[in-house]
Amino acid sequence: MKNQKESEWWRGAVIYQIYPRSYMDSNNDGVGDLAGIVGKLPYIASLGVDAIWISPFFASPMKDFGYDVSDYCDVDPLFGDLKAFDQVVAEAHKLGIKIVIDQVLSHCSDQHEWFKESRASRKNPKSDWFVWADPKADGSPPNNWLSVFGGSAWQWDTRRRQYYLHNFLASQPDLNYHSPAVQKAILGTIKFWLDRGVDGFRFDACNFHFHDAQLRNNPPAAARDSVSVSADNPYGLQRHKYDKSRPENLAFLQQIRKLLNKYGAASLGEVGCDDALKTMAEYTSGGDKFNMAYSFNLLTDDGSPAYIRKQVEEMEAQLKRVGKRQGAAGWSCWSIGNHDRPRVMTRWGKNKASDDYARVLLAMSASLRGSLCIYQGEELALTEADIPFELLQDPVGITFWPEDKGRDGCRTPMPWTSKDANGGFSKAKPWLPVAKEHLARAVDVQDGKPDSVLSFYRTFLSWRRQQDVLKAGEIAFIDAGESVLAFTRTMGKETWLCAFNLGGKAVSFKLPKSLGALVAVEGHGLAGGKLDGDTVKLAAHGGLFAALPQSKPVAKASKPAAKGKTK
């Protein structure tokens, strides 16, 4: 049986997200694959992360690039096969890396056998496995629900002469979780991957599982949702009261947790809704649902210290409030970049930020209370790629162009080498072009250079692994000026100050007298911070870690893991 520390490896963990289509192409067909991931595991281990989260690699027609699953228990030939997946698990475990895989359970592909059977008639064993509804008297859809990807959430089907629900693409019909048979089948697919040795799951769109059985209309939003969708998307004009985040979902999450507990596996839920922080707390509190959850609240265009502080303080308040009611507080996971949002160096850095900005963003986000997801390429300080319309692949970008260019700009291939064709990603034409500006930041350019962003990631994450106070301590914010995010982390008798200047000019601020005398903490590799008595001085994009003298001795930074091969 695993001890508590091992079973709670996810608490305060750093999880590296891999978008497999764009990571490494081993067979030179222009698309990344599982064998490519295996070849880069030594590189990933060198980063000092605890786990990798692999985006969908399941059988799929790829209308939404794997988030439209046609077989939950098989690997799409584009990425390899089950044997290749087993090799990823085995080799990662040898390097001490946990494996987290996506589960896209709210919807599947219209090419899934379940949907083919369901749509064949109104009377078959799977006729109620999806959300079917008759039209209104005038032939229009049953209600006003909208799709995240544009237009109505209802698609007419000529076979059954009914509408079916799709919260995303029309080719992604929503499963009907009011059916016990659906819940049983889905739990069976989760067990399939648990039996293959995965350590955890990231549950995509996990608050979309249930819908209002009465199909009531959503009311207008009191304020436009600009967090989970772009301002150009009418989806943000509704308050999504009836089409998602339904109370029935809690009982299903408890079923998932019971299954995962049998294997000691972890769970991370993706929450996108009107009140995401509250829902995150609901889904993770009580010790009987998800271990942790994340939202889009730090994936917005606002990266100011005031905004970040507001989100974290509200999250902490929700965790305490809901945890008190449910008997155990939940846990958050933070992310400032992923495969759905423009890269943070563009979104927050406006393409003009220095390498120091990339460094301070990692130090800041990895010091917040919670776990952390890092998206591939952030360790290279990659910016958003500009993809012309004629090369777009993403259905979101194609639909909402030109105001919203979609998600392709953050999904371009990983640049491994600066001089090889396609950045060393593939010898064939990649499914998306390699951004020319990324070549100057390729792994082989930064590898071995002490002052590179990549080297900083390795140093900082190796050092952070030893600091329990940063992984699990309490958090309390300090007023420190407009451009500074400052807070304490406390665990037992240990108290640390963490201060980060997210602005482009040097600043200083005085510490509250209640904090007491502090001494600087070394070994993390973050420059630009100085402690002068009760005054903190921060260079542009600089940071400081300091601790109370009575805190336990601070471990020195361990030697970063061996650098991964770039070829």
Coordinates of C-alpha atoms in Angstrom, one line a residue:
M1 CA 0.0 0.0 0.0
K2 CA 1.3 3.5 -0.9
N3 CA 2.1 5.8 2.0
Q4 CA 0.4 9.2 2.3
K5 CA 3.2 11.1 0.6
E6 CA 3.3 8.8 -2.4
S7 CA -0.5 8.7 -2.7
E8 CA -0.7 12.5 -2.6
W9 CA 2.1 13.0 -5.1
W10 CA -0.2 15.4 -7.0
R11 CA -0.4 17.9 -4.1
G12 CA 1.9 20.8 -5.1
A13 CA 3.1 18.8 -8.2
V14 CA 4.3 20.3 -11.4
I15 CA 2.6 18.7 -14.4
Y16 CA 4.1 19.1 -17.9
Q17 CA 1.4 19.1 -20.6
I18 CA 2.2 17.5 -23.9
Y19 CA 0.2 18.1 -27.0
P20 CA 1.2 14.9 -28.9
R21 CA 0.5 16.1 -32.4
S22 CA 3.2 18.8 -32.0
Y23 CA 5.8 17.3 -29.7
M24 CA 8.0 15.0 -31.7
D25 CA 7.4 13.1 -34.9
S26 CA 9.2 9.7 -34.9
N27 CA 8.0 8.3 -38.2
N28 CA 8.2 11.5 -40.3
D29 CA 4.6 11.8 -41.3
G30 CA 4.3 15.4 -40.1
V31 CA 2.4 14.6 -36.9
G32 CA 3.9 13.9 -33.5
D33 CA 3.3 10.5 -31.9
L34 CA 3.8 8.4 -28.8
A35 CA 7.1 7.0 -29.9
G36 CA 8.3 10.6 -30.3
I37 CA 7.3 11.2 -26.6
V38 CA 9.3 8.2 -25.5
G39 CA 12.4 9.6 -27.3
K40 CA 12.1 12.9 -25.4
L41 CA 11.4 11.5 -21.9
P42 CA 15.0 12.1 -20.8
Y43 CA 14.6 15.8 -21.8
I44 CA 11.3 15.9 -19.8
A45 CA 13.0 14.4 -16.8
S46 CA 15.7 17.0 -17.0
L47 CA 13.1 19.7 -16.4
G48 CA 12.4 18.4 -12.9
V49 CA 8.6 18.0 -13.4
D50 CA 6.6 15.4 -11.5
A51 CA 4.3 14.2 -14.2
I52 CA 3.3 14.6 -17.8
W53 CA -0.3 15.1 -19.0
I54 CA -0.7 13.8 -22.5
S55 CA -3.6 15.4 -24.5
P56 CA -5.9 13.0 -26.4
F57 CA -4.3 10.2 -28.5
F58 CA -7.4 8.0 -28.7
A59 CA -9.0 6.8 -32.0
S60 CA -10.7 9.8 -33.6
P61 CA -11.7 11.3 -36.9
M62 CA -9.7 14.4 -35.7
K63 CA -12.4 17.0 -36.4
D64 CA -11.4 18.5 -33.0
F65 CA -7.9 16.9 -33.1
G66 CA -8.6 14.1 -30.7
Y67 CA -11.2 15.7 -28.4
D68 CA -13.8 13.8 -30.6
V69 CA -13.2 10.2 -29.5
S70 CA -14.5 7.3 -31.6
D71 CA -13.0 4.6 -29.4
Y72 CA -12.1 5.3 -25.7
C73 CA -10.0 2.2 -25.4
D74 CA -7.7 2.4 -28.4
V75 CA -4.9 4.6 -29.7
D76 CA -5.4 6.3 -33.0
P77 CA -2.9 4.9 -35.6
L78 CA -1.7 8.4 -36.2
F79 CA -0.1 8.3 -32.8
G80 CA 0.9 4.6 -32.6
D81 CA -0.8 1.7 -30.9
L82 CA -1.5 0.4 -27.4
K83 CA 2.0 -1.2 -27.3
A84 CA 3.5 2.3 -27.9
F85 CA 1.4 3.7 -25.1
D86 CA 2.6 1.0 -22.7
Q87 CA 6.1 1.9 -23.6
V88 CA 5.5 5.5 -22.7
V89 CA 4.2 4.4 -19.3
A90 CA 7.1 2.0 -18.7
E91 CA 9.8 4.4 -19.7
A92 CA 8.3 7.3 -17.9
H93 CA 8.1 5.3 -14.7
K94 CA 11.7 4.3 -15.0
L95 CA 12.6 8.0 -14.9
G96 CA 10.3 8.7 -12.0
I97 CA 7.7 10.5 -14.1
K98 CA 4.0 10.0 -13.4
I99 CA 1.6 9.6 -16.4
V100 CA -1.7 11.6 -16.6
I101 CA -3.9 11.2 -19.6
D102 CA -6.9 13.1 -20.9
Q103 CA -10.4 11.8 -20.6
V104 CA -13.0 13.4 -22.8
L105 CA -16.1 12.1 -21.3
S106 CA -18.8 14.7 -21.8
H107 CA -19.0 14.0 -25.5
C108 CA -17.6 11.7 -28.1
S109 CA -17.4 11.6 -31.9
D110 CA -20.4 11.0 -34.1
Q111 CA -18.3 8.1 -35.5
H112 CA -18.3 6.3 -32.2
E113 CA -20.3 3.0 -32.4
W114 CA -22.4 4.1 -29.5
F115 CA -23.7 7.1 -31.4
K116 CA -24.1 5.2 -34.6
E117 CA -26.4 2.8 -32.8
S118 CA -28.2 5.5 -30.9
R119 CA -29.1 7.6 -34.0
A120 CA -30.3 4.5 -36.0
S121 CA -33.7 4.6 -34.4
R122 CA -35.7 5.7 -31.3
K123 CA -36.0 2.1 -30.1
N124 CA -32.6 0.4 -29.7
P125 CA -30.5 -0.5 -26.6
K126 CA -28.6 2.8 -26.8
S127 CA -31.4 5.1 -28.0
D128 CA -31.1 7.1 -24.8
W129 CA -27.3 7.2 -24.5
F130 CA -27.2 10.7 -26.0
V131 CA -29.4 13.8 -25.5
W132 CA -32.2 13.6 -28.0
A133 CA -35.2 16.0 -28.1
D134 CA -38.1 16.7 -30.4
P135 CA -38.3 20.1 -32.2
K136 CA -40.7 22.8 -31.2
A137 CA -43.9 23.1 -33.1
D138 CA -42.2 25.4 -35.6
G139 CA -39.4 23.0 -36.2
S140 CA -36.8 25.0 -34.2
P141 CA -34.5 23.6 -31.6
P142 CA -35.9 22.7 -28.2
N143 CA -34.3 25.6 -26.3
N144 CA -31.8 28.4 -26.6
W145 CA -28.6 26.6 -25.6
L146 CA -25.5 27.6 -27.5
S147 CA -22.4 25.7 -28.6
V148 CA -19.0 26.8 -27.3
F149 CA -17.8 26.6 -30.9
G150 CA -20.5 28.8 -32.3
G151 CA -24.2 28.6 -33.2
S152 CA -26.9 26.4 -31.6
A153 CA -26.0 23.5 -29.4
W154 CA -28.6 21.4 -31.2
Q155 CA -28.2 19.5 -34.5
W156 CA -31.0 18.1 -36.5
D157 CA -30.8 14.3 -37.3
T158 CA -32.9 13.0 -40.2
R159 CA -32.8 9.4 -39.1
R160 CA -34.6 10.0 -35.8
R161 CA -36.2 13.3 -36.8
Q162 CA -35.0 14.8 -33.6
Y163 CA -32.3 17.2 -32.4
Y164 CA -29.2 16.0 -30.5
L165 CA -27.2 18.1 -28.1
H166 CA -23.6 19.1 -28.9
N167 CA -21.9 21.6 -26.6
F168 CA -19.0 21.8 -29.0
L169 CA -18.8 20.7 -32.7
A170 CA -21.9 19.2 -34.3
S171 CA -19.7 16.1 -34.8
Q172 CA -19.3 15.8 -31.0
P173 CA -22.6 14.6 -29.6
D174 CA -23.1 14.9 -25.8
L175 CA -23.5 11.7 -23.9
N176 CA -26.6 11.4 -21.6
Y177 CA -25.3 10.9 -18.1
H178 CA -28.9 10.6 -16.8
S179 CA -28.6 7.1 -18.1
P180 CA -27.1 4.6 -15.6
A181 CA -25.9 2.5 -18.6
V182 CA -23.8 5.4 -19.9
Q183 CA -22.2 6.0 -16.5
K184 CA -21.3 2.3 -16.2
A185 CA -19.8 2.2 -19.7
I186 CA -17.7 5.3 -19.1
L187 CA -16.4 4.0 -15.8
G188 CA -15.4 0.9 -17.7
T189 CA -13.3 3.0 -20.1
I190 CA -11.5 4.7 -17.2
K191 CA -10.7 1.3 -15.7
F192 CA -9.2 0.2 -19.0
W193 CA -6.5 2.8 -18.7
L194 CA -6.0 2.3 -15.0
D195 CA -5.3 -1.3 -15.7
R196 CA -2.5 -0.2 -18.1
G197 CA -0.8 1.7 -15.3
V198 CA -1.6 5.4 -15.7
D199 CA -1.2 7.5 -12.5
G200 CA -4.0 9.9 -13.1
F201 CA -6.4 11.6 -15.4
R202 CA -7.2 15.1 -16.6
F203 CA -10.9 15.2 -17.1
D204 CA -11.8 17.5 -20.0
A205 CA -14.9 19.7 -19.7
C206 CA -15.8 17.8 -16.6
N207 CA -18.7 20.2 -15.6
F208 CA -20.5 19.4 -18.9
H209 CA -21.5 15.8 -18.0
F210 CA -25.1 16.5 -17.0
H211 CA -27.7 18.7 -18.5
D212 CA -31.1 19.9 -17.2
A213 CA -33.5 17.0 -18.0
Q214 CA -36.3 19.6 -18.5
L215 CA -34.3 21.4 -21.1
R216 CA -35.1 24.8 -19.7
N217 CA -33.7 27.9 -21.4
N218 CA -30.6 29.5 -20.1
P219 CA -31.1 33.1 -18.8
P220 CA -29.1 36.0 -20.1
A221 CA -25.7 36.6 -18.3
A222 CA -25.6 39.4 -15.8
A223 CA -22.1 40.2 -17.3
R224 CA -20.5 38.7 -20.4
D225 CA -18.2 35.8 -19.6
S226 CA -14.8 36.8 -20.9
V227 CA -12.9 34.1 -19.1
S228 CA -13.8 30.8 -20.8
V229 CA -14.6 32.2 -24.3
S230 CA -13.5 35.1 -26.3
A231 CA -15.4 38.4 -26.4
D232 CA -16.5 37.7 -29.9
N233 CA -18.4 34.5 -29.0
P234 CA -22.1 34.9 -28.1
Y235 CA -21.8 31.9 -25.8
G236 CA -20.6 34.4 -23.2
L237 CA -23.9 36.2 -23.3
Q238 CA -25.8 33.4 -21.5
R239 CA -25.8 32.4 -17.9
H240 CA -25.1 28.7 -18.3
K241 CA -27.5 27.5 -15.6
Y242 CA -29.1 24.6 -17.3
D243 CA -26.7 23.2 -19.9
K244 CA -23.8 22.4 -17.6
S245 CA -22.5 22.5 -14.0
R246 CA -25.6 20.6 -12.8
P247 CA -25.8 19.3 -9.2
E248 CA -26.3 15.7 -10.4
N249 CA -22.6 15.7 -11.6
L250 CA -21.3 15.5 -8.0
A251 CA -22.6 12.0 -7.5
F252 CA -20.9 10.8 -10.7
L253 CA -17.6 12.4 -9.7
Q254 CA -17.9 10.4 -6.5
Q255 CA -18.2 7.2 -8.5
I256 CA -15.1 8.2 -10.5
R257 CA -13.2 8.9 -7.2
K258 CA -14.1 5.5 -5.8
L259 CA -12.7 3.8 -8.9
L260 CA -9.5 5.8 -8.9
N261 CA -8.9 5.2 -5.2
K262 CA -8.7 1.5 -5.8
Y263 CA -5.6 2.2 -8.0
G264 CA -4.2 5.1 -6.0
A265 CA -4.7 7.3 -9.1
A266 CA -5.1 11.1 -9.1
S267 CA -7.7 13.3 -10.8
L268 CA -7.6 16.8 -12.3
G269 CA -10.8 18.4 -13.5
E270 CA -11.0 21.1 -16.1
V271 CA -13.7 23.6 -15.2
G272 CA -15.1 26.2 -17.5
C273 CA -18.2 28.0 -16.3
D274 CA -19.7 31.2 -15.1
D275 CA -18.4 30.7 -11.5
A276 CA -15.4 28.5 -12.1
L277 CA -13.7 29.0 -8.8
K278 CA -16.8 28.0 -6.8
T279 CA -17.3 25.0 -9.0
M280 CA -13.6 24.0 -8.6
A281 CA -14.1 24.1 -4.8
E282 CA -17.3 22.0 -5.0
Y283 CA -15.6 19.4 -7.2
T284 CA -12.5 19.0 -5.1
S285 CA -13.8 19.4 -1.5
G286 CA -14.9 16.6 0.8
G287 CA -12.2 14.1 -0.1
D288 CA -14.6 12.1 -2.2
K289 CA -14.5 13.7 -5.7
F290 CA -11.6 15.1 -7.7
N291 CA -8.2 15.6 -6.1
M292 CA -7.8 19.0 -7.8
A293 CA -9.2 21.2 -10.5
Y294 CA -8.2 24.1 -12.7
S295 CA -10.0 26.7 -14.7
F296 CA -9.4 29.4 -17.3
N297 CA -9.1 32.2 -14.7
L298 CA -5.4 32.6 -15.2
L299 CA -5.6 32.0 -18.9
T300 CA -7.1 35.4 -19.6
D301 CA -5.5 38.5 -21.1
D302 CA -5.2 40.1 -17.7
G303 CA -1.9 39.1 -16.1
S304 CA -1.7 42.0 -13.6
P305 CA -0.7 41.3 -10.0
A306 CA -4.0 42.6 -8.8
Y307 CA -6.0 40.3 -11.0
I308 CA -3.9 37.2 -10.1
R309 CA -4.2 38.0 -6.4
K310 CA -8.0 38.4 -6.7
Q311 CA -8.3 35.0 -8.4
V312 CA -6.1 33.2 -5.8
E313 CA -7.7 34.8 -2.8
E314 CA -11.2 34.0 -4.1
M315 CA -10.1 30.4 -4.8
E316 CA -8.8 30.1 -1.2
A317 CA -12.0 31.6 0.2
Q318 CA -14.1 29.1 -1.8
L319 CA -12.0 26.2 -0.7
K320 CA -12.3 27.1 2.9
R321 CA -16.0 27.8 2.7
V322 CA -17.0 24.7 0.8
G323 CA -14.4 22.6 2.7
K324 CA -16.0 23.5 6.0
R325 CA -19.3 22.4 4.8
Q326 CA -18.1 19.2 3.2
G327 CA -15.6 18.2 5.9
A328 CA -12.4 18.6 3.9
A329 CA -11.0 21.4 1.8
G330 CA -10.2 20.8 -1.9
W331 CA -7.1 21.7 -3.9
S332 CA -6.5 24.0 -6.8
C333 CA -4.2 23.6 -9.8
W334 CA -3.0 26.7 -11.7
S335 CA -2.1 27.1 -15.3
I336 CA -1.0 30.2 -17.2
G337 CA -0.8 28.5 -20.6
N338 CA -2.3 25.5 -22.4
H339 CA -3.4 24.2 -25.8
D340 CA -6.6 26.3 -25.8
R341 CA -5.2 29.8 -25.2
P342 CA -2.6 32.1 -26.8
R343 CA 0.9 31.6 -25.3
V344 CA 1.5 33.6 -22.2
M345 CA 4.6 35.4 -23.5
T346 CA 2.2 36.9 -26.1
R347 CA -1.0 37.1 -24.0
W348 CA 0.7 38.8 -21.0
G349 CA 4.1 39.7 -22.4
K350 CA 2.7 41.2 -25.6
N351 CA 5.6 39.6 -27.6
K352 CA 8.0 42.2 -26.1
A353 CA 8.8 40.7 -22.8
S354 CA 12.4 39.7 -21.9
D355 CA 13.6 36.3 -20.8
D356 CA 13.5 37.6 -17.3
Y357 CA 9.7 37.9 -17.7
A358 CA 9.5 34.2 -18.6
R359 CA 11.6 33.4 -15.5
V360 CA 9.6 35.4 -13.1
L361 CA 6.3 34.0 -14.4
L362 CA 7.5 30.4 -13.7
A363 CA 8.7 31.4 -10.2
M364 CA 5.5 33.2 -9.4
S365 CA 3.1 30.5 -10.7
A366 CA 5.1 27.7 -9.1
S367 CA 5.0 29.5 -5.8
L368 CA 1.2 29.9 -5.6
R369 CA -0.7 27.6 -3.3
G370 CA -1.8 24.6 -5.5
S371 CA -0.4 22.4 -8.1
L372 CA 0.9 23.7 -11.5
C373 CA 0.5 22.7 -15.1
I374 CA 3.2 23.9 -17.5
Y375 CA 2.5 23.8 -21.3
Q376 CA 5.2 22.5 -23.6
G377 CA 7.4 25.3 -25.0
E378 CA 6.9 27.5 -22.0
E379 CA 10.3 26.4 -20.8
L380 CA 11.7 27.9 -24.0
A381 CA 9.7 31.2 -23.6
L382 CA 7.9 30.6 -26.9
T383 CA 5.5 33.3 -28.2
E384 CA 2.2 32.8 -30.1
A385 CA 2.8 31.8 -33.7
D386 CA 0.9 33.8 -36.3
I387 CA -0.8 31.3 -38.6
P388 CA -2.3 32.6 -41.9
F389 CA -6.0 31.8 -42.5
E390 CA -5.2 29.4 -45.4
L391 CA -3.1 27.2 -43.1
L392 CA -5.5 27.1 -40.2
Q393 CA -6.6 23.7 -38.9
D394 CA -8.6 24.7 -35.8
P395 CA -12.4 24.8 -36.3
V396 CA -12.6 27.7 -33.8
G397 CA -10.2 29.9 -35.7
I398 CA -11.9 29.1 -39.0
T399 CA -15.4 30.0 -37.5
F400 CA -14.4 33.2 -35.6
W401 CA -11.7 34.6 -37.9
P402 CA -10.3 37.2 -37.9
E403 CA -11.2 38.5 -34.4
D404 CA -10.4 35.1 -32.9
K405 CA -7.7 33.3 -34.8
G406 CA -8.3 30.1 -32.8
R407 CA -5.9 27.8 -31.1
D408 CA -3.4 26.9 -33.8
G409 CA -0.9 29.6 -32.7
C410 CA -0.1 27.8 -29.5
R411 CA -0.1 24.3 -31.0
T412 CA 2.7 24.7 -33.5
P413 CA 5.5 22.0 -33.4
M414 CA 8.1 22.0 -30.7
P415 CA 11.4 23.4 -31.9
W416 CA 14.1 21.0 -31.0
T417 CA 17.0 22.2 -33.2
S418 CA 17.6 25.5 -34.8
K419 CA 19.1 24.5 -38.1
D420 CA 17.4 21.2 -39.0
A421 CA 14.3 21.1 -41.2
N422 CA 11.1 22.0 -39.3
G423 CA 13.1 22.6 -36.1
G424 CA 14.0 18.9 -35.8
F425 CA 10.3 18.1 -35.2
S426 CA 9.9 16.1 -38.4
K427 CA 11.5 15.6 -41.8
A428 CA 8.1 15.8 -43.4
K429 CA 5.9 18.8 -43.8
P430 CA 4.4 19.4 -40.3
W431 CA 0.6 19.5 -39.8
L432 CA 1.2 23.1 -38.7
P433 CA 4.2 25.2 -39.7
V434 CA 7.1 25.7 -37.3
A435 CA 7.2 29.4 -36.4
K436 CA 10.5 30.9 -37.7
E437 CA 10.9 33.0 -34.6
H438 CA 10.8 29.8 -32.5
L439 CA 14.0 28.5 -34.1
A440 CA 16.1 31.0 -32.2
R441 CA 14.7 29.5 -29.0
A442 CA 15.1 25.9 -30.0
V443 CA 16.1 23.4 -27.3
D444 CA 19.6 23.0 -28.8
V445 CA 20.1 26.7 -28.7
Q446 CA 19.3 27.0 -25.0
D447 CA 20.6 23.6 -23.8
G448 CA 23.7 24.0 -21.7
K449 CA 23.6 27.8 -21.5
P450 CA 23.5 28.8 -17.9
D451 CA 21.6 32.1 -18.7
S452 CA 18.9 30.5 -20.9
V453 CA 15.3 30.2 -19.9
L454 CA 15.5 26.5 -20.2
S455 CA 18.4 26.3 -17.8
F456 CA 16.4 28.4 -15.3
Y457 CA 13.4 26.0 -15.5
R458 CA 15.7 23.1 -14.7
T459 CA 17.3 24.9 -11.8
F460 CA 14.2 26.4 -10.3
L461 CA 12.0 23.3 -10.5
S462 CA 14.8 21.1 -9.1
W463 CA 15.1 23.5 -6.2
R464 CA 11.3 23.8 -5.7
R465 CA 11.0 20.0 -5.3
Q466 CA 12.7 20.3 -2.0
Q467 CA 10.6 23.1 -0.6
D468 CA 7.6 21.6 1.1
V469 CA 6.4 25.1 2.2
L470 CA 6.0 26.1 -1.5
K471 CA 4.2 22.8 -2.3
A472 CA 1.7 22.7 0.6
G473 CA 2.0 25.8 2.8
E474 CA -0.7 28.3 3.5
I475 CA -0.8 31.6 1.5
A476 CA -1.4 35.2 2.5
F477 CA -0.9 38.2 0.3
I478 CA 0.9 41.4 1.1
D479 CA 0.3 44.9 -0.4
A480 CA 3.4 45.7 -2.3
G481 CA 2.5 48.1 -5.1
E482 CA 0.9 47.9 -8.5
S483 CA 3.5 45.8 -10.3
V484 CA 4.4 43.5 -7.5
L485 CA 2.7 40.2 -6.4
A486 CA 3.9 39.4 -2.9
F487 CA 2.7 36.8 -0.4
T488 CA 3.8 34.6 2.4
R489 CA 3.8 30.8 2.4
T490 CA 3.6 29.2 5.9
M491 CA 3.9 25.6 7.0
G492 CA 4.2 24.9 10.7
K493 CA 7.1 27.1 12.1
E494 CA 8.3 27.9 8.6
T495 CA 7.3 31.2 6.9
W496 CA 8.6 32.4 3.6
L497 CA 8.2 35.7 1.7
C498 CA 7.7 35.4 -2.1
A499 CA 7.8 38.7 -4.1
F500 CA 7.7 39.1 -7.8
N501 CA 7.9 42.2 -9.9
L502 CA 5.8 41.6 -13.0
G503 CA 6.5 45.1 -14.3
G504 CA 9.2 46.5 -16.5
K505 CA 10.6 49.0 -14.0
A506 CA 12.6 48.5 -10.8
V507 CA 10.5 49.0 -7.6
S508 CA 10.9 48.7 -3.9
F509 CA 8.4 48.3 -1.0
K510 CA 8.5 48.0 2.8
L511 CA 7.6 44.8 4.6
P512 CA 5.0 44.9 7.3
K513 CA 6.5 44.9 10.8
S514 CA 4.5 42.0 11.8
L515 CA 6.5 39.8 9.4
G516 CA 9.7 40.2 11.4
A517 CA 13.3 40.1 10.2
L518 CA 13.9 37.9 7.1
V519 CA 16.9 36.4 5.4
A520 CA 17.2 35.8 1.7
V521 CA 16.8 32.2 0.4
E522 CA 19.3 31.1 -2.3
G523 CA 19.6 28.3 -4.8
H524 CA 16.5 29.0 -6.9
G525 CA 18.3 30.9 -9.7
L526 CA 15.9 33.8 -9.8
A527 CA 17.7 37.1 -10.0
G528 CA 16.7 40.7 -9.4
G529 CA 15.7 40.7 -5.8
K530 CA 17.5 42.2 -2.7
L531 CA 16.5 42.5 0.9
D532 CA 17.7 45.7 2.6
G533 CA 16.5 45.7 6.2
D534 CA 12.7 45.9 6.0
T535 CA 12.8 47.0 2.3
V536 CA 12.5 44.7 -0.6
K537 CA 14.1 45.9 -3.8
L538 CA 13.1 44.3 -7.1
A539 CA 14.6 44.9 -10.5
A540 CA 12.3 44.8 -13.6
H541 CA 10.9 41.2 -13.8
G542 CA 13.0 40.3 -10.7
G543 CA 12.0 38.3 -7.7
L544 CA 12.9 37.4 -4.1
F545 CA 12.5 34.5 -1.7
A546 CA 13.2 35.1 1.9
A547 CA 12.5 33.3 5.2
L548 CA 12.2 33.9 8.9
P549 CA 15.5 33.0 10.7
Q550 CA 13.6 30.6 13.0
S551 CA 12.4 28.6 10.0
K552 CA 14.1 25.3 9.5
P553 CA 17.3 25.3 7.5
V554 CA 16.6 25.8 3.8
A555 CA 17.8 23.0 1.6
K556 CA 20.4 23.9 -1.0
A557 CA 19.4 23.5 -4.7
S558 CA 20.2 20.1 -5.9
K559 CA 22.1 19.7 -9.1
P560 CA 19.7 19.8 -12.0
A561 CA 18.9 16.5 -13.7
A562 CA 21.1 15.6 -16.6
K563 CA 20.1 17.5 -19.7
G564 CA 18.0 15.6 -22.2
K565 CA 19.2 14.9 -25.7
T566 CA 18.0 17.3 -28.3
K567 CA 18.3 15.0 -31.3

